[in-house]
Structure formats: structure tokens, C-alpha cells
CSV table of C-alpha atoms and ligand atoms in Angstrom, one decimal:
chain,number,residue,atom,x,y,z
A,976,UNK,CA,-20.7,17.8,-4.7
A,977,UNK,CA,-18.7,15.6,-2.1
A,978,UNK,CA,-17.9,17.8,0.8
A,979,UNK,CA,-15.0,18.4,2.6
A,980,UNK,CA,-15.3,15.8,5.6
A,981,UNK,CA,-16.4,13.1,3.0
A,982,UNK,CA,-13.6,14.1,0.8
A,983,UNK,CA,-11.3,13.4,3.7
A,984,UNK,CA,-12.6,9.8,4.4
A,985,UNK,CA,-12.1,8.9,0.7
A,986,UNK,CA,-8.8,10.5,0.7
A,987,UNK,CA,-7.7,7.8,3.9
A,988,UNK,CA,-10.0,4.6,2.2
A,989,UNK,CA,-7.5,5.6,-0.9
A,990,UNK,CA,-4.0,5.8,1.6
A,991,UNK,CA,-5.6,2.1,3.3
A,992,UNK,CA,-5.5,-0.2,0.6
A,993,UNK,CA,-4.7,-2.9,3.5
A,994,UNK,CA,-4.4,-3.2,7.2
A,995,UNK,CA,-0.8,-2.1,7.2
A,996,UNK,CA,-1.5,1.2,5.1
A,997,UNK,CA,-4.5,2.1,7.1
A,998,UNK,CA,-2.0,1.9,10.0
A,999,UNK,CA,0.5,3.8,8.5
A,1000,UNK,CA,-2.1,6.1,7.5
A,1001,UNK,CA,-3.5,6.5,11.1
A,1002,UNK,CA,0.3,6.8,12.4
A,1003,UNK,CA,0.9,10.1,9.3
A,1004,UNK,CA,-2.7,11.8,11.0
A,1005,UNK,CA,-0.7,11.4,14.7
A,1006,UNK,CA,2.4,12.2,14.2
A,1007,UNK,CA,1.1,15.3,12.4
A,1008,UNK,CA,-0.6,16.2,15.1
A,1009,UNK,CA,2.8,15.8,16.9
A,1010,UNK,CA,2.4,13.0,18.8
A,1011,UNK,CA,5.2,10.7,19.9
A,1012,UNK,CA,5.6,6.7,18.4
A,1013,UNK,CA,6.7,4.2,20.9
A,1014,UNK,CA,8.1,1.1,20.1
A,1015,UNK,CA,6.7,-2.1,22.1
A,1016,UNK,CA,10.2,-3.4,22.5
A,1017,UNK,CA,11.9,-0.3,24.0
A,1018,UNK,CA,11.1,1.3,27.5
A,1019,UNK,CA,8.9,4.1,27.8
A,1020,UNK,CA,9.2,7.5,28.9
A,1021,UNK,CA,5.7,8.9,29.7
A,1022,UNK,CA,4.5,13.0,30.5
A,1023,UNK,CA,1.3,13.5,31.6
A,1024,UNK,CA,-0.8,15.4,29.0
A,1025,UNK,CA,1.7,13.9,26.2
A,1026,UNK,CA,0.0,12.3,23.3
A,1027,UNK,CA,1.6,8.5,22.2
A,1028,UNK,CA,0.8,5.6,20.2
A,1029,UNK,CA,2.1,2.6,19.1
A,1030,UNK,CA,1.8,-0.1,16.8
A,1031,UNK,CA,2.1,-4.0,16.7
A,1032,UNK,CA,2.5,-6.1,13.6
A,1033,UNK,CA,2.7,-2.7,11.2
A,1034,UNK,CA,-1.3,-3.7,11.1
A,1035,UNK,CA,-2.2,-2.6,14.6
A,1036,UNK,CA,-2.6,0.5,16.7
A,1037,UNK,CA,-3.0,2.4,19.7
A,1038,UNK,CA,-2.7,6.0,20.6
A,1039,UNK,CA,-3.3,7.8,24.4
A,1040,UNK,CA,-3.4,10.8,25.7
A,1041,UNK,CA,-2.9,11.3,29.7
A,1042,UNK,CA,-4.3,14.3,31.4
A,1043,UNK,CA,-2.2,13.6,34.4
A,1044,UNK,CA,-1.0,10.9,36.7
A,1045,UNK,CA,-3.7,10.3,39.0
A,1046,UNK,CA,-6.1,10.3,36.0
A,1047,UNK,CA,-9.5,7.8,37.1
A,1048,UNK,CA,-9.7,5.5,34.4
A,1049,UNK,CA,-9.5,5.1,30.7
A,1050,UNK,CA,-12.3,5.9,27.5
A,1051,UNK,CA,-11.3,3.8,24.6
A,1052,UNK,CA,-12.7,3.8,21.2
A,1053,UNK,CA,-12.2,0.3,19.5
A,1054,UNK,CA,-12.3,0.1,15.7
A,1055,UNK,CA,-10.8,-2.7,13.4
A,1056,UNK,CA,-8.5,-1.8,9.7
A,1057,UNK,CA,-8.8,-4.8,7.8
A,1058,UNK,CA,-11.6,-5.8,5.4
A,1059,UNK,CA,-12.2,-9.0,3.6
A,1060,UNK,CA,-10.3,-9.6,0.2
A,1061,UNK,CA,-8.1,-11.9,-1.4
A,1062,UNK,CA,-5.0,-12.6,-0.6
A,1063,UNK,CA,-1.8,-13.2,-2.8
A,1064,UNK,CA,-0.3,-16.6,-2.5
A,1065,UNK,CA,3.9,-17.8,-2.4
A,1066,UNK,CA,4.8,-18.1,-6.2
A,1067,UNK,CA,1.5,-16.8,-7.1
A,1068,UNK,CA,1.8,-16.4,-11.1
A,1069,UNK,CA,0.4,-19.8,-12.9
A,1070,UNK,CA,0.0,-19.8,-16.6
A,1071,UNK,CA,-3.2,-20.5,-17.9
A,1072,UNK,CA,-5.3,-20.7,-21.2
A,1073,UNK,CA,-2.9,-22.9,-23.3
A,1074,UNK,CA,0.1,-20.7,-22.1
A,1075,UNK,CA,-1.3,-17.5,-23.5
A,1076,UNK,CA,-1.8,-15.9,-20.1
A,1077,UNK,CA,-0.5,-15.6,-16.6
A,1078,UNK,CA,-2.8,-15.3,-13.9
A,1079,UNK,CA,-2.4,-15.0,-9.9
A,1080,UNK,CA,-2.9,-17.8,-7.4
A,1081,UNK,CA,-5.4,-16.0,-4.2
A,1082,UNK,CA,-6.9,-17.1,-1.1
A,1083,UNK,CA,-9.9,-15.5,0.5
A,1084,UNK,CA,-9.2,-13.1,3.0
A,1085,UNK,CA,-12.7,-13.0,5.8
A,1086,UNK,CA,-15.9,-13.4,4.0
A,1087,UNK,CA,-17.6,-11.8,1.4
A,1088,UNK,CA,-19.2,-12.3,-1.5
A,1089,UNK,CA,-16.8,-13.9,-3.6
A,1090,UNK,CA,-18.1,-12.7,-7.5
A,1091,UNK,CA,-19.0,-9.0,-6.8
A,1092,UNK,CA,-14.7,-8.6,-7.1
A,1093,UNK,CA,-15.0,-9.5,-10.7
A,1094,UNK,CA,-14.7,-7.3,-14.1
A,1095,UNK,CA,-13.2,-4.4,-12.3
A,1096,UNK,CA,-9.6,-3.5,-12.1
A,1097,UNK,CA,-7.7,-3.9,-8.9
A,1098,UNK,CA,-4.2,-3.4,-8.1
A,1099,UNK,CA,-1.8,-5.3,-5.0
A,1100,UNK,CA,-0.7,-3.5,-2.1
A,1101,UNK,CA,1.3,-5.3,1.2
A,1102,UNK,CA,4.4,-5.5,2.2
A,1103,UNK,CA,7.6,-6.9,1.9
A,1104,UNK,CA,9.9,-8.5,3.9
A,1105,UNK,CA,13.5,-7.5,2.7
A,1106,UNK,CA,17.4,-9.0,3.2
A,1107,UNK,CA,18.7,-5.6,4.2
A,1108,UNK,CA,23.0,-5.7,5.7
A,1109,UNK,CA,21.9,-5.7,9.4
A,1110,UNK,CA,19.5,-8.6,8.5
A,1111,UNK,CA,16.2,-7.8,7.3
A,1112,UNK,CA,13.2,-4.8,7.7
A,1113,UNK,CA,9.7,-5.0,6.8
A,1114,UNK,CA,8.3,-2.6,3.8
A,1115,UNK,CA,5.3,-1.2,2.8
A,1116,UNK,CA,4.5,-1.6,-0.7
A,1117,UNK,CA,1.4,0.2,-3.0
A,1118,UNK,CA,1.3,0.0,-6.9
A,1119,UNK,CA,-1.4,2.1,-7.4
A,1120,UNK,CA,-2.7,1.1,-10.7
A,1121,UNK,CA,-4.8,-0.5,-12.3
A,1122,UNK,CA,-3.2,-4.0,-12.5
A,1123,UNK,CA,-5.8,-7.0,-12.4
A,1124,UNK,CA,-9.0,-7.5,-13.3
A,1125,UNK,CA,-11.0,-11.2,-12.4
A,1126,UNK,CA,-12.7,-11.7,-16.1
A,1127,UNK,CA,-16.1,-13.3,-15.2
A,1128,UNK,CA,-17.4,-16.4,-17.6
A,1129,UNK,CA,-19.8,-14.7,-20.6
A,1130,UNK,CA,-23.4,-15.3,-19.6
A,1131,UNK,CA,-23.4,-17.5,-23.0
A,1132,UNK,CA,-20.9,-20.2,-21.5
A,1133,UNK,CA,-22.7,-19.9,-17.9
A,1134,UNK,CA,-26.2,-19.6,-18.6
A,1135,UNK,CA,-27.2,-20.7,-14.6
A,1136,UNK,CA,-25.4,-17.4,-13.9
A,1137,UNK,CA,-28.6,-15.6,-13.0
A,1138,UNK,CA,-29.9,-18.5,-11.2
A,1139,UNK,CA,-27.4,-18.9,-8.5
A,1140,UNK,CA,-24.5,-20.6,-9.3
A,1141,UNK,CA,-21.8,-21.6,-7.3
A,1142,UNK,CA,-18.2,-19.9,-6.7
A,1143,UNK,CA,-14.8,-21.9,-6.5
A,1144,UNK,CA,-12.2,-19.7,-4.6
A,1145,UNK,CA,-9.6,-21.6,-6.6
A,1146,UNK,CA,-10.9,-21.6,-9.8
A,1147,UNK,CA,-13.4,-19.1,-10.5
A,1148,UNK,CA,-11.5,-15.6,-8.7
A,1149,UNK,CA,-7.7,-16.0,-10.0
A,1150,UNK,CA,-7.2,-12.6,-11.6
A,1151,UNK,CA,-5.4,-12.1,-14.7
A,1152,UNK,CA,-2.4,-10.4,-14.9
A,1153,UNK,CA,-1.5,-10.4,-18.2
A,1154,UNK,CA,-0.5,-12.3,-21.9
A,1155,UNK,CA,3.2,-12.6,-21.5
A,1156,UNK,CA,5.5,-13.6,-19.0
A,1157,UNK,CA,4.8,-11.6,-15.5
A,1158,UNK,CA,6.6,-11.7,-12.6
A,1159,UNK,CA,4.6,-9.7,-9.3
A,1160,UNK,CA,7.4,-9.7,-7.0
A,1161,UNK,CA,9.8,-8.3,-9.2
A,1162,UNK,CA,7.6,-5.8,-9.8
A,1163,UNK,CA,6.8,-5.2,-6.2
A,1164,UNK,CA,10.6,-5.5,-5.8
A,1165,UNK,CA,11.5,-3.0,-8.4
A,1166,UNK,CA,8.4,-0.3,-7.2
A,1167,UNK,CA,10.4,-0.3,-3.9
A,1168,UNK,CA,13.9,-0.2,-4.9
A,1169,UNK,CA,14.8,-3.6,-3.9
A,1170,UNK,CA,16.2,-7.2,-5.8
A,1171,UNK,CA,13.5,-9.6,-6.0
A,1172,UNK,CA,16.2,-11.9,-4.7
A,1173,UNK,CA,16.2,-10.2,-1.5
A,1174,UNK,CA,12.5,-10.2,-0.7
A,1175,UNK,CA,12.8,-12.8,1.8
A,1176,UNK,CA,8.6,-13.4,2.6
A,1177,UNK,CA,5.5,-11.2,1.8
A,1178,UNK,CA,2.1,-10.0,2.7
A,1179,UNK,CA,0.3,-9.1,-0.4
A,1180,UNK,CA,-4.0,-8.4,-1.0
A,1181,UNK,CA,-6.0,-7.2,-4.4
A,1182,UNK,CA,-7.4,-4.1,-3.9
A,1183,UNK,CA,-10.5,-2.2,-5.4
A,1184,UNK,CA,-9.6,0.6,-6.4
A,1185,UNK,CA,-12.6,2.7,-7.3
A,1186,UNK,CA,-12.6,5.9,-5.3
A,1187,UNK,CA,-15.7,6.7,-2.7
A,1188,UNK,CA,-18.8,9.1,-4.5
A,1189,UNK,CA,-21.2,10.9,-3.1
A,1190,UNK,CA,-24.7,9.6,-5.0
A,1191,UNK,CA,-28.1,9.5,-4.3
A,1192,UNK,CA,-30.9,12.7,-5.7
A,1193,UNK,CA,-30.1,14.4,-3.0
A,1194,UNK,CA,-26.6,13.8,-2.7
A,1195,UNK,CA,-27.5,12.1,0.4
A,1196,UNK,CA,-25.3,8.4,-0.2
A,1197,UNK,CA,-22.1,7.5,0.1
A,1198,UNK,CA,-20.0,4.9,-1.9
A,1199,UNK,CA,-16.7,3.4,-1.5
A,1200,UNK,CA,-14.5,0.6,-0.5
A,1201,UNK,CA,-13.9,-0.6,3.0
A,1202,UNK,CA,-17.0,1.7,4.9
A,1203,UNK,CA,-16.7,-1.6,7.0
A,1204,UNK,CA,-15.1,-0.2,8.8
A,1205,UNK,CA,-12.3,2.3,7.6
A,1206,UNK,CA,-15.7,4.9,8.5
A,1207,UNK,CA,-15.4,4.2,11.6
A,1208,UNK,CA,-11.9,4.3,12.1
A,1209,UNK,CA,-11.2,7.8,10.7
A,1210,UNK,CA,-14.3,8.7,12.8
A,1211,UNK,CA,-12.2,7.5,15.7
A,1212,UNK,CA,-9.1,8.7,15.0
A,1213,UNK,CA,-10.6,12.3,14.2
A,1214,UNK,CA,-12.8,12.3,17.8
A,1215,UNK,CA,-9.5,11.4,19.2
A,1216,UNK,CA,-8.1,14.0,17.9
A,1217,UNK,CA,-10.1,17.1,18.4
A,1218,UNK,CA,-10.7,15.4,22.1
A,1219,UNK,CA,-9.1,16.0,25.8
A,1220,UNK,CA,-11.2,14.9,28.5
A,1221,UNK,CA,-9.4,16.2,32.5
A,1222,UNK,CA,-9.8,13.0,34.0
A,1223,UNK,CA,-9.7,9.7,32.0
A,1224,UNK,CA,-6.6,8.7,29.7
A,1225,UNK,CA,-8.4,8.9,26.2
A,1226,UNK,CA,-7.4,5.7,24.3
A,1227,UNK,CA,-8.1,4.7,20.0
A,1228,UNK,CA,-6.9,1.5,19.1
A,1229,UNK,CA,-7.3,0.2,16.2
A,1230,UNK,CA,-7.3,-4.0,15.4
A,1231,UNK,CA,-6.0,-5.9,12.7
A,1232,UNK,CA,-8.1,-9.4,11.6
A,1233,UNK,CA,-11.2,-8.6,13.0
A,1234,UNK,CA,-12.6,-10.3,9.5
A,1235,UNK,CA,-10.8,-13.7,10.5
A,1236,UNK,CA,-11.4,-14.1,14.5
A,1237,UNK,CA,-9.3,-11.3,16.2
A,1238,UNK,CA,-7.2,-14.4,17.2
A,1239,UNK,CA,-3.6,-13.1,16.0
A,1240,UNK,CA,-1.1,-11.3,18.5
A,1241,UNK,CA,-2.2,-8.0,16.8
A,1242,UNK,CA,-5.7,-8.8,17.0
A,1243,UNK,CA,-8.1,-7.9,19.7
A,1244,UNK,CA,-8.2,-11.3,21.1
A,1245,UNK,CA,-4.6,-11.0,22.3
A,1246,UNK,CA,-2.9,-9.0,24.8
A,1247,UNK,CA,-2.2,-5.3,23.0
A,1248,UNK,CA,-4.4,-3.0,25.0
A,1249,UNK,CA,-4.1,-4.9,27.9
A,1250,UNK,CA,-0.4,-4.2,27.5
A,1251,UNK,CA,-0.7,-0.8,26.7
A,1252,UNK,CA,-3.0,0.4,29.7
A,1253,UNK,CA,-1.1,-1.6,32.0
A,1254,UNK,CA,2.6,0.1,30.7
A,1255,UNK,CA,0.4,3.7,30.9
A,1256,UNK,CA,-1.3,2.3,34.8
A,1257,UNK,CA,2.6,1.2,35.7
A,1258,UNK,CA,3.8,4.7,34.3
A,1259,UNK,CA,1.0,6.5,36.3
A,1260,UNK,CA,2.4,4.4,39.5
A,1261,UNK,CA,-1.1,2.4,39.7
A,1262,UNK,CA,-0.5,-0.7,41.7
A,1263,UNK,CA,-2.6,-4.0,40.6
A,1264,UNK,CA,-5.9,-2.8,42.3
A,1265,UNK,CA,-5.5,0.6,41.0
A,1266,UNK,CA,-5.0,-0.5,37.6
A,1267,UNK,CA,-8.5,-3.3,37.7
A,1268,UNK,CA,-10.2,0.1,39.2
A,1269,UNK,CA,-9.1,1.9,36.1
A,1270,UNK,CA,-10.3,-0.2,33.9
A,1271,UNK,CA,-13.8,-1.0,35.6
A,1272,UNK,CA,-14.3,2.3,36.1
A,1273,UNK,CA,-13.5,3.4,32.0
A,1274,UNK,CA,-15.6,2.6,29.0
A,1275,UNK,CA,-14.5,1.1,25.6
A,1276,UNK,CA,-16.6,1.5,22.4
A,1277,UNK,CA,-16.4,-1.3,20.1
A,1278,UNK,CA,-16.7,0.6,16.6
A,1279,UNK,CA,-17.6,-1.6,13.7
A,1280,UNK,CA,-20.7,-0.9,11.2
A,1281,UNK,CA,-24.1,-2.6,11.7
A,1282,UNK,CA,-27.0,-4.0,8.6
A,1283,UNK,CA,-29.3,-1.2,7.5
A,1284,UNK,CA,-32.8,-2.1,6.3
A,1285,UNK,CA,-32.0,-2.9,2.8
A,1286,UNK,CA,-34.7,-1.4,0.1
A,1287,UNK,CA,-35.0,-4.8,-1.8
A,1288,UNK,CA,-34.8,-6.9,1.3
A,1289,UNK,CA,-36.6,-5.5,3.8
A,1290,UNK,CA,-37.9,-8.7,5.7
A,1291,UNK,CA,-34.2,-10.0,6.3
A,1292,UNK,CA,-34.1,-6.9,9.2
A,1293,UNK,CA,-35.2,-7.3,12.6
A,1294,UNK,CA,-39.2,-6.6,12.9
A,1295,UNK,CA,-39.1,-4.1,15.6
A,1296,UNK,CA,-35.7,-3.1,16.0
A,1297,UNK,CA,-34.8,-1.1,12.3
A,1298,UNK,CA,-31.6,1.1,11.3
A,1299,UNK,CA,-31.7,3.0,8.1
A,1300,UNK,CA,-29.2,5.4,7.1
A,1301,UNK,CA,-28.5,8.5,7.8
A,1302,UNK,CA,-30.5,7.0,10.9
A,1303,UNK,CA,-27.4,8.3,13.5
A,1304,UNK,CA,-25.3,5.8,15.1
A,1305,UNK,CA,-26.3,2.2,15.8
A,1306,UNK,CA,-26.4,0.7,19.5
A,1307,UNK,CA,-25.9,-3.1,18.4
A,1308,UNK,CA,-27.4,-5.6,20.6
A,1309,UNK,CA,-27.1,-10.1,20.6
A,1310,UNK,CA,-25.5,-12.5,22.0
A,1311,UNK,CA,-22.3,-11.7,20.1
A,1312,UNK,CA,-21.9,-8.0,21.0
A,1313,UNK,CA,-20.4,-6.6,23.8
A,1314,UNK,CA,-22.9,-4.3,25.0
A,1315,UNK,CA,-25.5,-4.7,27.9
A,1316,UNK,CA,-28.3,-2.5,29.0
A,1317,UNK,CA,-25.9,-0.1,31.3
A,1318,UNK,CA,-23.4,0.4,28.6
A,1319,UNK,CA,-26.1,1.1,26.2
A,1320,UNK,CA,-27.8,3.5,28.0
A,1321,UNK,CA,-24.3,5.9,29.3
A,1322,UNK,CA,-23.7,5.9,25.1
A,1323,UNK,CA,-27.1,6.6,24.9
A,1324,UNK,CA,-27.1,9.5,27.4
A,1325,UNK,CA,-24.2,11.0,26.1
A,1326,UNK,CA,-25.1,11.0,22.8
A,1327,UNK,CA,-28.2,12.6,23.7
A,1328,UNK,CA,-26.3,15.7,25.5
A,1329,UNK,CA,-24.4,15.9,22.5
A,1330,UNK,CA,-27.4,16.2,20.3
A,1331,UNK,CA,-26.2,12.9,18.4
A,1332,UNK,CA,-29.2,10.5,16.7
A,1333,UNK,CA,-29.1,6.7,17.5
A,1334,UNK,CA,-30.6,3.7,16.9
A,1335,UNK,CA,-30.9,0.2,18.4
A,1336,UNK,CA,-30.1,-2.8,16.3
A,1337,UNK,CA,-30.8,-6.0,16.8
A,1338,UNK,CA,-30.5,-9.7,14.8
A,1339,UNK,CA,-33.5,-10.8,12.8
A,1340,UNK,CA,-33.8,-13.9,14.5
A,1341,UNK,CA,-33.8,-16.3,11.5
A,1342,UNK,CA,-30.7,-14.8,10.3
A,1343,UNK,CA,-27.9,-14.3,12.9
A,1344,UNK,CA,-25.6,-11.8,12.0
A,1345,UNK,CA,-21.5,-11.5,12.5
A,1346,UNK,CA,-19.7,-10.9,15.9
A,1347,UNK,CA,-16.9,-8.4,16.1
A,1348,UNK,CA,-14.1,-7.1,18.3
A,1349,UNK,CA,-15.7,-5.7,21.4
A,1350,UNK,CA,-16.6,-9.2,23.0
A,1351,UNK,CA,-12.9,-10.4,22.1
A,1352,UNK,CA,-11.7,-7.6,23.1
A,1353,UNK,CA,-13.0,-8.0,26.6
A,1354,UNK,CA,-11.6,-11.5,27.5
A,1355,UNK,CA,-8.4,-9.3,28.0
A,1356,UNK,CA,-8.9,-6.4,29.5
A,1357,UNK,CA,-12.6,-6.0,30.5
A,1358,UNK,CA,-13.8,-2.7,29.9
A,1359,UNK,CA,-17.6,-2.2,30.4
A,1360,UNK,CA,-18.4,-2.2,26.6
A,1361,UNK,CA,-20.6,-1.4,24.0
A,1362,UNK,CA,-20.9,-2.1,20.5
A,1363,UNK,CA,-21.8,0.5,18.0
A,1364,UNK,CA,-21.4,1.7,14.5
A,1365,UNK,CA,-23.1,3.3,11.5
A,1366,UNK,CA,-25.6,1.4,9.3
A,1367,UNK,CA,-25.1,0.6,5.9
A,1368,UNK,CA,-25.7,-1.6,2.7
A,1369,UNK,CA,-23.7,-4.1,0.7
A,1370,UNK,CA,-21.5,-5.0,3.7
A,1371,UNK,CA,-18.0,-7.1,3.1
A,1372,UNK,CA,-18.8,-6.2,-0.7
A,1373,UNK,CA,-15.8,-4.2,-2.4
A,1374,UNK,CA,-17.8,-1.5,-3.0
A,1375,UNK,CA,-20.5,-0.9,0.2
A,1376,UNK,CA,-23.0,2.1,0.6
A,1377,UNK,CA,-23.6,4.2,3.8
A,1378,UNK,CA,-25.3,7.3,4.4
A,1379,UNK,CA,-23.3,10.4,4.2
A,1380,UNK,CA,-25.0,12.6,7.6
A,1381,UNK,CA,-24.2,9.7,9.5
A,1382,UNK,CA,-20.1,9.6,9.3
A,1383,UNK,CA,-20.7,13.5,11.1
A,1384,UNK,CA,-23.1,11.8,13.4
A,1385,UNK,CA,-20.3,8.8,14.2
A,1386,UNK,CA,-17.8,11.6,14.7
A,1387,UNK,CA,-20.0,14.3,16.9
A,1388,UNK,CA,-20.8,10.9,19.3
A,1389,UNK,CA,-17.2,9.6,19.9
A,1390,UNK,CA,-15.9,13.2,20.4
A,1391,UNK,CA,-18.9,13.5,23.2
A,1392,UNK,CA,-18.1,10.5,24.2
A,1393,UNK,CA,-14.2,11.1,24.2
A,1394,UNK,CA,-14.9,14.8,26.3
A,1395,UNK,CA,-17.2,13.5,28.9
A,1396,UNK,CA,-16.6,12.7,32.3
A,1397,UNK,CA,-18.2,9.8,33.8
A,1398,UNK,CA,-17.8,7.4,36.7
A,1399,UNK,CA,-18.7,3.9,36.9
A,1400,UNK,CA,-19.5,3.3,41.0
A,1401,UNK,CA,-20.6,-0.3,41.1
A,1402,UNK,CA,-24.2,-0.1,39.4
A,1403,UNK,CA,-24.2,3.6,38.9
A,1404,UNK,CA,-22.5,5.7,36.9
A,1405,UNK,CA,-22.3,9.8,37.4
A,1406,UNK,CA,-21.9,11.5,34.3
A,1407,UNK,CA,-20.9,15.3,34.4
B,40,LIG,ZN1,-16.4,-4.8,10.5
């Protein structure tokens, strides 16, 4: 029986096939909860105790809420929409297998492991860029069916298959599209309204499209596409949510292209939330020192899920330093995380007046693991940061496995974490 709270994070992994539909999935959840959009490119007219957000790219986001003008500095929660997948190529259909089939030129999008995509079906979701009158607009596009499957090699042609053979992005992961002529744009084109003629440039990615379950004997797993790290964001967007906190402007922003290096304009290594709390510091009539107090004085959480001990690798995990699921959230410690032994412990404090279970992680030595956003994050605007998430399997695979107490746990800590007053004073911190 999947309950109601895991039913809702399948329902948004099924509305986020891509980064731009996790924003505009994010964006449907705010302005529900009537909040106001701001565009980037217009002035802005701020209230104190409004709720705003904004986006950049269609792939990025960031909401705040203000208490009031003289508000002491700002708690962010940091997660990232995009996961690794392929990407759809210009003039991606080539025919293939003496002219019997057409199949889809890709690109890998982050990395993952390139032959778990194969022999199941996946559909193409993106957007479009369309030749409107005025001159052009960008446009979401979904087609929500089964449309491509990768067809792996029969174990009877590829009899090293079992004992590690290699994958070729460009030859061994072109899905097939059909056995007659096939033209995706059109398609895409037509499923919007539009003339392919007028689709000037695109964005498109395969999909998986298998829904989350609930597994396990007792019902105690999770399974679905994109836990890395959709979990986190809808845990951040629904702390945010259910959150108002009387001093400190309460801030979720969520990054495109963590998976390739944060480095685009919408990704955390470029200027969005510095822009954002500096418009909201300007708005609040902060001048340059008040704003650099603001931010030293805040706190950003840089949400992205961590390596559980896996149950037929258990040596690849850290020695002393273990995370299991269902294990509460992960504190993530090395050299490419954000988070230091003061930033560690205020999480750690206010989960523990919240009641919320954590755990430290740490890199087995002889097997570094990925960066993420956080330390990227902070070459802009500097928050004190740490870097959390929830444990889980199978990571970057289309199909990953995480345990189902812990997306309450992720949720329960950012929500304390989103309520609590706290004040960095140089090497202290108060926390009420
Ligand atoms: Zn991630």
C-alpha cells in the first residue's frame, strides 16, 4: 500500500520528466499556494510577508518568503532538478538495419550507467523553441507514452555480456523508434499544436517512465526514477511550504545541471541566488554591509542524496562512517562538500529538537565519491553551508531505491530547520 505522502512524490517524479517540468511542476505547487511569479527581467515590487519566486532558464528556481523588512538574514534550502539521461541530438532520426528501421541519434546527459536504460520503454519530453508572430516563445513539451525502447544485443551475439563488456554512447544506446519512416519533431510539433517548420531549436531527453512502488516485506522501500534528487526537492518545496519562520527570509531554490558541473547561468555556479537575495536585501533597504551580514548570518542546506551501504557491496562504504536507509537524513562530509564541523552540528541540533534521525557520511577513501551544488553554490554567495540528503541505492540509475521513512524524515528536518531561529555571531550561533 503506497501512502499518501509517497503517492505525492511519485505523482511530481511523473509531472518532472526533465529539468524544465520539474520546474514547472515546482512553479504549479506555488502558485497554488498563491504565491506571486516574478520575472528576472522586469522590476520588482516586494510586501513583506509576501511569498515570490522566480525562475531562470524554464530549468531553474527560486521562491522567498519575507517576514518583514528588517528580517536578520536568510535560511535557504538548495536542491538540484536535473538527473542524468540522454539527450536528443539536431536531426536525430538515422535509419538503420538495412533501411528497415529508424532509430534516434543521443548524447549522454551527466553520468550513469549507460546499459541499465536498455529493454525498457521510454518516451521524450523537452521543450521547444517556436517561430511565434512577435518572434519566438519557448514551449514545454511531454508525450507521455511509451515511445522508445534501447533493444540490448541477445546474450547469444554478446557472449562477454556477463563478463563486463564495454558501452559505446554512439553505438550501443541509440533507441529505436520504429520500422517506417519517423519523424520526432513533427510529432513533438503536432503534440503541441505547432508546424514542425516553425520549431526553430530544441531541448529534448528520453525519459523512464516506470512509475515509483513501494516494495520491500514490509513495505518499507521505495522505487522510482530520479530519487537523485527530485526526493529532495519536493521535500524542499513542501518544508517550504508548511514553513514561516519571524525573522529570516525563508529561501528554496532549486538548480538546474548539477549532473554536468553547475557551470550554466542557471546553474549553481552562476549568479541566480546571489541575484535574488541581493534584489530581496535592496528591496528590504540593506546597504552592501547589511546585505554580507545577512548572508553570514543565514544558513543554506545543500540538498542532494548521499551512498547507502549497499547489501551486495558492503566494503565499497566508508568503515566507520555508515548510512543505511531509512537511517534519517545524511550529514555528508569530504573535501567536495560544503559542510564543516559548525554547520554540521546547528543541522545537527535542530534536527535533534525536532526529533529528526541523522547520520554522518563520509567517502570510503579508495573510492571518492561525486561533488554537488553546495560548494558551487558558495563561490557566489557564501552562505555557511552544509550538505545533506537521504541515503539510497542504485544512484544515477533510471530506476534508484531509497527508503520510504526517510522522505518524512527529509521533510520533518527542513521544515525544523525552515521554522527555527538561529544567529550566527562570529563563532557562535544562538539557536531559539
Ligand atoms: Zn544529485
Amino acid at each position: 500500500m503506497t501512502d499518501q505522502l509517497t503517492n505525492r512524490l511519485f505523482d511530481f517524479i511523473e509531472s518532472s520528466p526533465t529539468a524544465f517540468h520539474t520546474i514547472n511542476a515546482v512553479r504549479a505547487m506555488l502558485l497554488h499556494a498563491g504565491f506571486t511569479e516574478l520575472s528576472e527581467t522586469e522590476p520588482w515590487v516586494l510586501e513583506a510577508g509576501g511569498g515570490y519566486f522566480t525562475t531562470r532558464n524554464m530549468s531553474s528556481l527560486i521562491a522567498f518568503r519575507c517576514p518583514k523588512k528588517d528580517f536578520a538574514s536568510f535560511s535557504a534550502v538548495a536542491p538540484h532538478g536535473d538527473s542524468p539521461c540522454f539527450k536528443v541530438k539536431g536531426s536525430p532520426e538515422m535509419k538503420a538495419g538495412d533501411g528497415k528501421y529508424t532509430k534516434l541519434n543521443t548524447e549522454v546527459y551527466g553520468g550513469m550507467t549507460l546499459n541499465l536504460w536498455l529493454d525498457r520503454p521510454l518516451s521524450v519530453a523537452g521543450r521547444l523553441a517556436l517561430r511565434t508572430e512577435a518572434g519566438l516563445r519557448m514551449q514545454l513539451v511531454d508525450l507521455h507514452r511509451d515511445l522508445l525502447v534501447i533493444p540490448s544485443l541477445a546474450i547469444h551475439m554478446n557472449r562477454e555480456a556477463n563478463n563486463g563488456s564495454k558501452t559505446d554512447p554512439q553505438r550501443d544506446t541509440l533507441p529505436l523508434l520504429g520500422t517506417g519512416e519517423a519523424d520526432l519533431l513533427a510529432m513533438l510539433a503536432e503534440h503541441v499544436g505547432a508546424k514542425k517548420v516553425d520549431v526553430l531549436s530544441h531541448e529534448l531527453y528520453l525519459y523512464n517512465r516506470q512509475r515509483g512502488t513501494v516494495y520491500g516485506a514490509g513495505e518499507e522501500l521505495i522505487a522510482a526514477p530520479k530519487l537523485d534528487d527530485l526526493e529532495c526537492a519536493f521535500s524542499a518545496v513542501t518544508a517550504f511550504l508548511q514553513s514561516e519562520n519571524p525573522e529570516n527570509c525563508t529561501v528554496c531554490a532549486i538548480f538546474d545541471n548539477e549532473e554536468t558541473g553547475s557551470a550554466t547561468r542557471q546553474g549553481a555556479g552562476a549568479t541566480f541566488l546571489l541575484d535574488v537575495t541581493s534584489r530581496i536585501c535592496q528591496w528590504a533597504g540593506k546597504d552592501e554591509e547589511g546585505r554580507i551580514r545577512a548572508i553570514q548570518r543565514g544558513m543554506l542546506l545543500s540538498a542532494d542524496n548521499a551512498h547507502a551501504v549497499h547489501p551486495n557491496y558492503p566494503d565499497k562504504a566508508d568503515p566507520t562512517s555508515r548510512c543505511y536507509l531509512n537511517g534519517g537524513v545524511v550529514v555528508k562530509h569530504s573535501t567536495r562538500y560544503a559542510t564543516d564541523a559548525s554547520t554540521a552540528a546547528l543541522f545537527k541540533l535542530i534536527c535533534e529538537k525536532a526529533g529528526v534521525p541523522t547520520q554522518d557520511y563520509y567517502n570510503n577513501s579508495s573510492a571518492p565519491g561525486g561533488g554537488t551544488l553546495g560548494l558551487i553554490s558558495g563561490s557566489q554567495a557564501a552562505f555557511p553551508t552544509v550538505d545533506i540528503g537521504l541515503a539510497q541505492l542504485a544512484m544515477h540509475s533510471p530506476y534508484e531505491t531509497g527508503g520510504r521513512e526517510d522522505l518524512r524524515h527529509m521533510i520533518d528536518a527542513m521544515t525544523a530547520f525552515y521554522r527555527s531561529v538561529f544567529a550566527w555571531e562570529g563563532n557562535a550561533c544562538r539557536l531559539g
